[in-house]
CSV table of C-alpha atoms in Angstrom, one decimal:
chain,number,residue,atom,x,y,z
X,1,UNK,CA,0.4,0.2,0.3
X,2,UNK,CA,1.3,3.2,-0.6
X,3,UNK,CA,2.1,5.8,1.8
X,4,UNK,CA,1.9,9.4,0.8
X,5,UNK,CA,4.2,10.8,3.3
X,6,UNK,CA,6.7,8.6,1.3
X,7,UNK,CA,6.8,10.4,-1.7
X,8,UNK,CA,8.6,13.9,-1.7
X,9,UNK,CA,5.8,16.2,-2.3
X,10,UNK,CA,4.5,14.1,1.0
X,11,UNK,CA,6.5,14.8,2.9
X,12,UNK,CA,7.8,19.0,2.1
X,13,UNK,CA,3.6,19.1,1.9
X,14,UNK,CA,3.9,17.8,6.1
X,15,UNK,CA,7.4,20.1,6.5
X,16,UNK,CA,5.8,23.4,4.7
X,17,UNK,CA,2.5,23.0,7.3
X,18,UNK,CA,4.3,22.0,10.7
X,19,UNK,CA,6.5,25.3,10.6
X,20,UNK,CA,3.3,27.2,9.3
X,21,UNK,CA,1.3,26.2,12.0
X,22,UNK,CA,4.3,26.5,14.8
X,23,UNK,CA,5.3,29.7,13.7
X,24,UNK,CA,1.8,30.5,13.3
X,25,UNK,CA,0.7,29.3,16.8
X,26,UNK,CA,4.5,31.1,18.5
X,27,UNK,CA,3.1,34.8,16.5
X,28,UNK,CA,-0.3,34.4,17.9
X,29,UNK,CA,0.9,34.0,21.2
X,30,UNK,CA,3.7,36.8,21.1
X,31,UNK,CA,1.1,38.9,19.7
X,32,UNK,CA,-1.0,38.1,22.5
X,33,UNK,CA,1.1,39.0,25.0
X,34,UNK,CA,3.0,41.9,23.7
X,35,UNK,CA,-0.8,43.5,23.3
X,36,UNK,CA,-1.2,43.1,26.9
X,37,UNK,CA,2.0,44.6,28.0
X,38,UNK,CA,0.9,47.5,25.5
X,39,UNK,CA,-2.8,47.8,27.4
X,40,UNK,CA,-0.8,47.6,30.8
X,41,UNK,CA,2.0,50.0,30.0
X,42,UNK,CA,-1.0,52.2,28.1
X,43,UNK,CA,-3.5,52.4,31.3
X,44,UNK,CA,0.2,53.0,33.4
X,45,UNK,CA,1.3,56.0,31.5
X,46,UNK,CA,-2.8,57.2,31.4
X,47,UNK,CA,-3.1,57.1,34.7
X,48,UNK,CA,-0.1,58.9,36.0
X,49,UNK,CA,-0.7,61.7,33.2
X,50,UNK,CA,-4.3,62.5,34.7
X,51,UNK,CA,-2.7,62.5,38.5
X,52,UNK,CA,-0.3,65.1,37.6
X,53,UNK,CA,-2.4,66.8,35.8
X,54,UNK,CA,-5.1,67.0,38.6
X,55,UNK,CA,-2.2,68.0,40.7
X,56,UNK,CA,-0.8,71.2,38.5
X,57,UNK,CA,-4.3,72.1,37.8
X,58,UNK,CA,-5.2,72.0,42.0
X,59,UNK,CA,-2.0,73.4,42.8
X,60,UNK,CA,-2.6,77.1,39.8
X,61,UNK,CA,-5.8,77.0,39.6
X,62,UNK,CA,-8.2,75.8,42.6
X,63,UNK,CA,-10.8,77.5,42.5
X,64,UNK,CA,-11.5,76.0,38.6
X,65,UNK,CA,-13.5,73.1,38.5
X,66,UNK,CA,-12.1,69.7,37.8
X,67,UNK,CA,-12.6,67.4,34.3
X,68,UNK,CA,-16.2,65.1,34.5
X,69,UNK,CA,-15.1,61.8,37.0
X,70,UNK,CA,-11.9,63.7,38.3
X,71,UNK,CA,-12.9,64.0,41.9
X,72,UNK,CA,-10.6,65.4,45.3
X,73,UNK,CA,-11.8,63.4,48.0
X,74,UNK,CA,-11.1,63.9,51.7
X,75,UNK,CA,-8.6,61.4,53.7
X,76,UNK,CA,-11.3,60.8,56.8
X,77,UNK,CA,-14.0,59.9,53.8
X,78,UNK,CA,-15.7,56.8,54.1
X,79,UNK,CA,-15.8,56.4,50.7
X,80,UNK,CA,-12.2,55.9,50.8
X,81,UNK,CA,-11.7,52.7,49.6
X,82,UNK,CA,-9.5,50.0,51.7
X,83,UNK,CA,-5.8,48.9,50.4
X,84,UNK,CA,-6.9,45.3,48.4
X,85,UNK,CA,-5.3,42.2,49.2
X,86,UNK,CA,-7.7,40.2,46.6
X,87,UNK,CA,-4.6,37.9,44.4
X,88,UNK,CA,-4.9,39.7,41.3
X,89,UNK,CA,-1.9,39.4,38.8
X,90,UNK,CA,-3.0,42.2,35.8
X,91,UNK,CA,-4.4,44.9,38.5
X,92,UNK,CA,-1.7,44.0,41.5
X,93,UNK,CA,1.0,44.5,38.1
X,94,UNK,CA,-1.1,47.5,37.6
X,95,UNK,CA,-0.7,49.3,40.5
X,96,UNK,CA,3.0,48.6,41.1
X,97,UNK,CA,4.5,49.8,37.8
X,98,UNK,CA,1.5,53.0,38.5
X,99,UNK,CA,3.8,53.0,42.7
X,100,UNK,CA,6.9,52.8,40.2
X,101,UNK,CA,5.9,55.8,38.6
X,102,UNK,CA,5.3,57.9,42.0
X,103,UNK,CA,7.2,59.8,44.3
X,104,UNK,CA,8.4,56.9,47.2
X,105,UNK,CA,5.0,56.4,50.0
X,106,UNK,CA,2.6,56.9,47.6
X,107,UNK,CA,-0.5,55.5,48.3
X,108,UNK,CA,-2.3,53.6,45.4
X,109,UNK,CA,-5.5,52.2,45.3
X,110,UNK,CA,-8.3,51.0,43.1
X,111,UNK,CA,-11.8,51.5,43.4
X,112,UNK,CA,-14.2,49.3,44.0
X,113,UNK,CA,-15.3,46.4,41.8
X,114,UNK,CA,-18.1,46.6,40.3
X,115,UNK,CA,-17.9,50.4,39.5
X,116,UNK,CA,-16.4,52.2,36.8
X,117,UNK,CA,-13.2,51.6,37.5
X,118,UNK,CA,-11.0,54.8,39.2
X,119,UNK,CA,-7.9,55.1,40.4
X,120,UNK,CA,-7.0,56.7,44.2
X,121,UNK,CA,-3.3,58.3,44.4
X,122,UNK,CA,-2.4,60.1,47.3
X,123,UNK,CA,1.5,61.5,47.5
X,124,UNK,CA,3.0,61.8,51.3
X,125,UNK,CA,2.3,65.8,50.9
X,126,UNK,CA,-1.1,65.6,49.2
X,127,UNK,CA,-3.9,66.6,51.5
X,128,UNK,CA,-6.5,65.3,49.3
X,129,UNK,CA,-6.7,61.8,47.6
X,130,UNK,CA,-6.9,62.1,43.7
X,131,UNK,CA,-9.1,59.9,41.8
X,132,UNK,CA,-8.5,59.8,38.2
X,133,UNK,CA,-10.5,57.3,35.8
X,134,UNK,CA,-8.6,54.4,34.2
X,135,UNK,CA,-8.5,52.3,31.4
X,136,UNK,CA,-10.4,49.2,31.6
X,137,UNK,CA,-7.7,46.0,32.6
X,138,UNK,CA,-9.8,43.4,30.4
X,139,UNK,CA,-8.0,40.3,30.4
X,140,UNK,CA,-7.3,38.2,27.1
X,141,UNK,CA,-10.4,36.9,25.6
X,142,UNK,CA,-9.4,32.9,24.6
X,143,UNK,CA,-10.7,33.6,21.2
X,144,UNK,CA,-10.3,36.9,19.0
X,145,UNK,CA,-10.6,38.5,15.7
X,146,UNK,CA,-7.3,37.5,15.5
X,147,UNK,CA,-7.3,33.8,15.5
X,148,UNK,CA,-9.4,34.8,12.4
X,149,UNK,CA,-7.4,36.4,10.3
X,150,UNK,CA,-4.7,33.9,11.7
X,151,UNK,CA,-6.5,31.1,10.1
X,152,UNK,CA,-6.9,32.9,6.2
X,153,UNK,CA,-2.9,33.8,6.0
X,154,UNK,CA,-2.1,30.1,7.3
X,155,UNK,CA,-4.7,29.0,5.0
X,156,UNK,CA,-3.3,31.2,2.0
X,157,UNK,CA,0.3,30.3,2.7
X,158,UNK,CA,-0.2,26.6,3.1
X,159,UNK,CA,-2.2,27.1,-0.3
X,160,UNK,CA,0.8,28.8,-1.9
X,161,UNK,CA,3.6,26.4,-0.5
X,162,UNK,CA,1.9,23.7,-1.3
X,163,UNK,CA,1.9,24.6,-5.1
X,164,UNK,CA,5.5,25.7,-4.9
X,165,UNK,CA,6.3,22.1,-3.5
X,166,UNK,CA,3.8,20.5,-6.4
X,167,UNK,CA,6.2,22.5,-9.0
X,168,UNK,CA,10.0,21.6,-7.3
X,169,UNK,CA,7.9,17.7,-7.5
X,170,UNK,CA,6.8,17.6,-10.6
X,171,UNK,CA,10.4,17.4,-12.5
X,172,UNK,CA,11.6,14.5,-9.7
X,173,UNK,CA,8.7,12.8,-10.9
X,174,UNK,CA,8.9,12.9,-14.7
X,175,UNK,CA,12.2,12.1,-13.8
X,176,UNK,CA,12.0,9.4,-11.7
X,177,UNK,CA,9.4,8.0,-14.6
X,178,UNK,CA,11.9,8.4,-17.3
X,179,UNK,CA,14.6,6.2,-15.3
X,180,UNK,CA,11.4,3.0,-14.3
X,181,UNK,CA,11.2,3.6,-17.6
X,182,UNK,CA,14.8,3.2,-18.4
X,183,UNK,CA,15.0,0.2,-16.1
X,184,UNK,CA,12.5,-1.7,-17.8
X,185,UNK,CA,13.9,-1.1,-21.5
X,186,UNK,CA,11.6,0.8,-23.0
X,187,UNK,CA,12.3,4.2,-24.8
X,188,UNK,CA,12.9,7.5,-23.0
X,189,UNK,CA,11.6,10.2,-24.5
X,190,UNK,CA,13.8,13.1,-23.1
X,191,UNK,CA,12.8,14.3,-19.9
X,192,UNK,CA,12.6,18.4,-20.0
X,193,UNK,CA,14.6,20.4,-18.3
X,194,UNK,CA,12.9,22.0,-15.1
X,195,UNK,CA,13.7,23.1,-11.3
X,196,UNK,CA,15.8,24.3,-9.5
X,197,UNK,CA,19.5,24.6,-11.5
X,198,UNK,CA,20.9,21.3,-9.3
X,199,UNK,CA,17.9,19.3,-11.0
X,200,UNK,CA,18.8,21.1,-14.5
X,201,UNK,CA,22.2,19.3,-14.6
X,202,UNK,CA,21.1,15.8,-13.3
X,203,UNK,CA,17.8,15.6,-15.5
X,204,UNK,CA,20.2,16.6,-18.7
X,205,UNK,CA,23.5,14.1,-17.5
X,206,UNK,CA,20.2,11.7,-17.1
X,207,UNK,CA,18.9,12.5,-20.9
X,208,UNK,CA,22.9,12.4,-22.3
X,209,UNK,CA,23.0,8.8,-20.7
X,210,UNK,CA,20.2,7.7,-22.5
X,211,UNK,CA,21.2,9.4,-25.4
X,212,UNK,CA,24.7,7.2,-25.4
X,213,UNK,CA,22.9,4.0,-24.0
X,214,UNK,CA,20.4,4.2,-26.9
X,215,UNK,CA,23.8,4.5,-29.9
X,216,UNK,CA,25.2,2.3,-28.3
X,217,UNK,CA,23.0,-0.3,-28.2
X,218,UNK,CA,21.6,0.7,-31.9
X,219,UNK,CA,25.1,0.7,-33.0
X,220,UNK,CA,26.0,-3.1,-31.1
X,221,UNK,CA,22.6,-4.2,-32.8
X,222,UNK,CA,23.8,-2.8,-36.5
X,223,UNK,CA,26.6,-4.5,-36.3
X,224,UNK,CA,25.4,-7.9,-35.0
X,225,UNK,CA,22.5,-8.1,-37.9
X,226,UNK,CA,25.0,-7.0,-40.2
X,227,UNK,CA,27.5,-10.3,-39.2
X,228,UNK,CA,24.0,-12.5,-39.2
X,229,UNK,CA,22.9,-11.1,-42.1
X,230,UNK,CA,26.0,-11.9,-44.1
X,231,UNK,CA,26.4,-15.1,-42.8
X,232,UNK,CA,23.2,-16.4,-43.7
X,233,UNK,CA,24.0,-16.7,-47.8
X,234,UNK,CA,27.2,-19.0,-47.2
X,235,UNK,CA,25.1,-21.1,-45.2
X,236,UNK,CA,22.4,-21.2,-47.3
X,237,UNK,CA,25.7,-22.3,-50.4
X,238,UNK,CA,26.3,-24.6,-47.7
X,239,UNK,CA,23.6,-26.3,-47.1
X,240,UNK,CA,22.6,-26.6,-50.7
X,241,UNK,CA,26.1,-28.5,-51.1
X,242,UNK,CA,25.6,-30.4,-48.2
X,243,UNK,CA,22.3,-31.8,-49.7
X,244,UNK,CA,24.7,-33.0,-53.1
X,245,UNK,CA,26.9,-35.2,-50.7
X,246,UNK,CA,26.7,-39.1,-51.8
X,247,UNK,CA,27.3,-40.1,-48.0
X,248,UNK,CA,23.6,-39.8,-46.2
X,249,UNK,CA,25.2,-40.0,-42.9
X,250,UNK,CA,28.1,-37.1,-43.1
X,251,UNK,CA,24.9,-35.4,-45.1
X,252,UNK,CA,22.5,-35.7,-42.3
X,253,UNK,CA,25.1,-34.7,-40.2
X,254,UNK,CA,26.3,-31.5,-41.9
X,255,UNK,CA,22.8,-30.7,-42.6
X,256,UNK,CA,21.7,-30.7,-38.9
X,257,UNK,CA,24.9,-28.2,-38.5
X,258,UNK,CA,24.2,-25.7,-40.9
X,259,UNK,CA,20.6,-26.0,-39.5
X,260,UNK,CA,22.1,-25.8,-35.8
X,261,UNK,CA,24.5,-22.7,-37.4
X,262,UNK,CA,20.9,-21.3,-39.3
X,263,UNK,CA,18.7,-21.3,-36.2
X,264,UNK,CA,21.4,-19.3,-34.2
X,265,UNK,CA,21.7,-16.8,-36.8
X,266,UNK,CA,18.1,-16.2,-36.4
X,267,UNK,CA,18.8,-15.7,-33.0
X,268,UNK,CA,20.7,-12.8,-33.5
X,269,UNK,CA,18.6,-11.4,-36.2
X,270,UNK,CA,15.4,-11.8,-33.5
X,271,UNK,CA,17.9,-10.3,-30.4
X,272,UNK,CA,19.7,-7.3,-32.5
X,273,UNK,CA,16.2,-6.1,-34.2
X,274,UNK,CA,14.8,-3.2,-31.7
X,275,UNK,CA,11.7,-2.1,-33.7
X,276,UNK,CA,8.4,-1.5,-32.8
X,277,UNK,CA,6.2,-5.0,-33.7
X,278,UNK,CA,3.4,-3.5,-36.1
X,279,UNK,CA,1.6,-6.8,-36.6
X,280,UNK,CA,-2.3,-7.4,-35.9
X,281,UNK,CA,-3.7,-7.4,-32.2
X,282,UNK,CA,-4.3,-11.3,-31.0
X,283,UNK,CA,-6.1,-12.7,-28.4
X,284,UNK,CA,-3.9,-14.9,-26.4
X,285,UNK,CA,-6.0,-17.5,-25.0
X,286,UNK,CA,-7.1,-18.9,-28.7
X,287,UNK,CA,-3.3,-17.5,-30.8
X,288,UNK,CA,-1.2,-20.0,-27.8
X,289,UNK,CA,-3.8,-22.5,-27.8
X,290,UNK,CA,-2.7,-22.5,-31.8
X,291,UNK,CA,1.0,-22.1,-30.9
X,292,UNK,CA,0.3,-25.0,-28.7
X,293,UNK,CA,-1.3,-27.2,-31.1
X,294,UNK,CA,1.4,-26.5,-34.0
X,295,UNK,CA,4.2,-27.1,-31.5
X,296,UNK,CA,2.8,-30.8,-31.1
X,297,UNK,CA,2.7,-31.4,-34.7
X,298,UNK,CA,6.2,-30.3,-35.6
X,299,UNK,CA,8.2,-30.8,-32.6
X,300,UNK,CA,9.5,-34.7,-31.7
X,301,UNK,CA,8.2,-35.7,-28.2
X,302,UNK,CA,6.0,-32.5,-27.8
X,303,UNK,CA,2.4,-34.2,-27.0
X,304,UNK,CA,2.6,-33.8,-23.2
X,305,UNK,CA,2.7,-30.2,-24.1
X,306,UNK,CA,-0.3,-29.0,-21.9
X,307,UNK,CA,-2.9,-25.8,-21.7
X,308,UNK,CA,-4.6,-23.7,-19.0
X,309,UNK,CA,-5.6,-20.7,-20.5
X,310,UNK,CA,-8.4,-18.6,-18.4
X,311,UNK,CA,-7.4,-15.0,-19.4
X,312,UNK,CA,-10.4,-14.1,-21.5
X,313,UNK,CA,-11.0,-12.5,-24.5
X,314,UNK,CA,-9.4,-8.7,-23.1
X,315,UNK,CA,-5.6,-10.2,-23.4
X,316,UNK,CA,-4.3,-8.8,-26.7
X,317,UNK,CA,-1.0,-8.9,-28.0
X,318,UNK,CA,0.8,-8.2,-31.0
X,319,UNK,CA,1.3,-11.9,-33.2
X,320,UNK,CA,4.5,-12.0,-33.8
X,321,UNK,CA,5.8,-11.1,-30.5
X,322,UNK,CA,3.6,-13.7,-29.1
X,323,UNK,CA,4.6,-16.7,-31.7
X,324,UNK,CA,8.8,-14.9,-30.8
X,325,UNK,CA,8.0,-15.5,-27.0
X,326,UNK,CA,6.0,-18.8,-26.8
X,327,UNK,CA,8.5,-20.6,-29.0
X,328,UNK,CA,11.4,-19.2,-27.6
X,329,UNK,CA,10.2,-20.3,-24.5
X,330,UNK,CA,8.5,-24.3,-25.7
X,331,UNK,CA,12.4,-24.7,-27.2
X,332,UNK,CA,13.8,-23.5,-23.8
X,333,UNK,CA,11.7,-25.8,-22.1
X,334,UNK,CA,12.0,-28.6,-24.4
X,335,UNK,CA,15.1,-29.3,-25.2
X,336,UNK,CA,16.5,-28.7,-20.5
X,337,UNK,CA,13.1,-29.5,-19.4
X,338,UNK,CA,10.9,-32.6,-18.4
X,339,UNK,CA,7.3,-33.1,-19.1
X,340,UNK,CA,5.0,-32.0,-18.7
X,341,UNK,CA,5.0,-28.1,-20.4
X,342,UNK,CA,2.2,-25.8,-19.2
X,343,UNK,CA,1.4,-23.1,-20.8
X,344,UNK,CA,-1.0,-21.2,-18.6
X,345,UNK,CA,-2.7,-17.6,-18.8
X,346,UNK,CA,-5.3,-15.9,-16.2
X,347,UNK,CA,-6.3,-12.4,-15.1
X,348,UNK,CA,-5.0,-11.1,-11.7
X,349,UNK,CA,-6.0,-7.4,-10.3
X,350,UNK,CA,-2.6,-7.0,-10.9
X,351,UNK,CA,-3.1,-7.5,-15.2
X,352,UNK,CA,-2.8,-10.3,-17.2
X,353,UNK,CA,-0.2,-13.1,-16.7
X,354,UNK,CA,1.3,-15.7,-18.8
X,355,UNK,CA,3.8,-18.3,-18.2
X,356,UNK,CA,5.4,-21.3,-19.5
X,357,UNK,CA,6.7,-24.1,-16.9
X,358,UNK,CA,8.3,-27.3,-17.2
X,359,UNK,CA,9.2,-29.4,-14.7
X,360,UNK,CA,12.9,-30.7,-15.6
X,361,UNK,CA,15.4,-29.5,-12.7
X,362,UNK,CA,15.4,-26.4,-13.3
X,363,UNK,CA,18.4,-23.7,-12.8
X,364,UNK,CA,20.7,-22.9,-9.7
X,365,UNK,CA,19.7,-20.4,-7.2
X,366,UNK,CA,22.9,-19.1,-7.9
X,367,UNK,CA,22.3,-18.9,-11.8
X,368,UNK,CA,18.8,-17.4,-12.3
X,369,UNK,CA,20.4,-13.8,-12.4
X,370,UNK,CA,22.4,-14.6,-15.3
X,371,UNK,CA,19.9,-16.7,-17.0
X,372,UNK,CA,18.0,-13.5,-18.8
X,373,UNK,CA,21.5,-12.5,-19.5
X,374,UNK,CA,22.8,-12.7,-24.2
X,375,UNK,CA,25.5,-15.2,-24.7
X,376,UNK,CA,25.2,-16.5,-21.6
X,377,UNK,CA,24.6,-20.6,-21.5
X,378,UNK,CA,23.8,-22.2,-18.8
X,379,UNK,CA,24.9,-26.2,-19.6
X,380,UNK,CA,25.8,-27.3,-15.9
X,381,UNK,CA,22.6,-27.0,-15.0
X,382,UNK,CA,20.3,-27.0,-17.6
X,383,UNK,CA,22.0,-29.7,-19.9
X,384,UNK,CA,22.4,-27.1,-22.9
X,385,UNK,CA,24.3,-29.0,-26.1
X,386,UNK,CA,25.6,-25.6,-27.7
X,387,UNK,CA,23.2,-23.2,-28.5
X,388,UNK,CA,23.8,-19.5,-28.5
X,389,UNK,CA,22.1,-18.8,-25.3
X,390,UNK,CA,19.9,-15.8,-26.6
X,391,UNK,CA,16.8,-17.5,-25.5
X,392,UNK,CA,15.0,-15.9,-22.8
X,393,UNK,CA,17.0,-12.7,-22.9
X,394,UNK,CA,15.0,-12.6,-26.3
X,395,UNK,CA,12.1,-13.0,-24.4
X,396,UNK,CA,13.0,-10.6,-21.7
X,397,UNK,CA,13.1,-8.0,-24.8
X,398,UNK,CA,10.1,-8.9,-26.2
X,399,UNK,CA,7.8,-8.7,-22.3
X,400,UNK,CA,9.6,-5.7,-22.0
X,401,UNK,CA,9.4,-3.9,-25.2
X,402,UNK,CA,5.1,-4.9,-25.3
X,403,UNK,CA,5.1,-3.2,-22.4
X,404,UNK,CA,5.5,-6.4,-19.4
X,405,UNK,CA,7.7,-7.4,-16.5
X,406,UNK,CA,8.6,-11.0,-16.4
X,407,UNK,CA,9.8,-13.3,-13.4
X,408,UNK,CA,11.8,-16.3,-13.6
X,409,UNK,CA,12.7,-18.9,-11.0
X,410,UNK,CA,11.9,-22.6,-9.7
X,411,UNK,CA,8.2,-23.3,-9.2
X,412,UNK,CA,8.1,-25.0,-6.3
X,413,UNK,CA,10.6,-27.0,-7.1
X,414,UNK,CA,8.7,-28.7,-10.3
X,415,UNK,CA,10.9,-26.5,-12.9
X,416,UNK,CA,11.4,-23.2,-14.3
X,417,UNK,CA,8.6,-21.1,-14.9
X,418,UNK,CA,8.4,-18.3,-16.7
X,419,UNK,CA,5.6,-15.4,-15.4
X,420,UNK,CA,5.0,-12.5,-17.7
X,421,UNK,CA,2.7,-9.6,-16.2
X,422,UNK,CA,0.8,-7.7,-19.0
X,423,UNK,CA,-0.7,-4.7,-17.8
X,424,UNK,CA,-5.0,-4.7,-18.4
X,425,UNK,CA,-4.6,-1.6,-21.0
X,426,UNK,CA,-2.6,-2.5,-23.7
X,427,UNK,CA,0.7,0.2,-23.7
X,428,UNK,CA,1.8,1.3,-27.2
X,429,UNK,CA,5.4,1.4,-28.1
X,430,UNK,CA,7.0,4.1,-30.5
X,431,UNK,CA,9.5,2.8,-32.9
X,432,UNK,CA,13.0,3.5,-31.7
X,433,UNK,CA,15.9,4.5,-33.2
X,434,UNK,CA,17.4,1.3,-34.3
X,435,UNK,CA,14.0,0.4,-36.4
X,436,UNK,CA,15.3,1.9,-39.1
X,437,UNK,CA,18.2,-0.2,-40.4
X,438,UNK,CA,15.3,-2.9,-40.9
């Protein structure tokens, strides 16, 4: 099961969301703290200014009326509030800050609760209490308008960051898909060179590597095809001369050797040919039945080739590709395996499968990795007799060219099984560069 967090985009998205969330949360807390401190400082400054203004007013204009809500109260009056003994952190800090702004010995008290807030101040040389209004000290609200604005800003920031992460991830995804296609042996078109400088350099290097590999493969295919093609004419003449020999035993031996060499040359040609298969698509089940029936008729001892075809009419492959795959696998199983040989198809959730299995000794575990390499013969493990070593390599190339994957292994100790898996939707493969050779 694919987990979104495993992708580059998922991790970038998670990182962006977490960083933005932490930064917005920290900013919100700092804003609330700073706003509370600012409110307290403003109230202290306003209260001390009013007290000084009243004191200056009384000293210079004692007969003038005081502003509204400002009054002078005799110390013996019963209206003078008692010193507060309640522990209120915000109010205590406010009173302490006001005392710090006043001369030493100044008494500072708050008015009775439940009424408009007022501040009572009396310095040691004041004849009366000075009562001035103060800004109400409200505790910070748990949810306010700031939360709404921060939520809006956070949403737009996340959307912008995710878009930037997606823009960064797209070139990497294209490069990863191209690498996967290259690893499966499928043609890789040039990857667009987008993104940061390092990513553009990486993509450029990959495109150059693909071009060099394609050029090398094309040169090798041309050379191999040329050699094989040039050998066909002398082999035909050699067979013709062998047919005219008088001694039957020698003639039959030479003909067998020429046929074997001709088969090897044909394998070279098939392996070197890298063009797209333009033959018509056929139902795999029906074509398998026809190929097996023909194989039983022409191959000695092939009557034990069985079929188990359950893929249905939706499983389609190019006819030439399917014929080459089956003929190579049946020849391989007939030469090195043991009966019965089973050709089976099926439809699975992961795609269509085609398998060919024999009941021979199989391949040694340490040799499985080299079984499909070109020109590698596993005679000690399979009892071969001088074949070209291209059969499984051709099958692997044809399967991947058709958009499938293959798996080779010993099936439960009952011989070698080649399991090929093809997508439910057919894959079209464009012609490669080397197709122009043919």
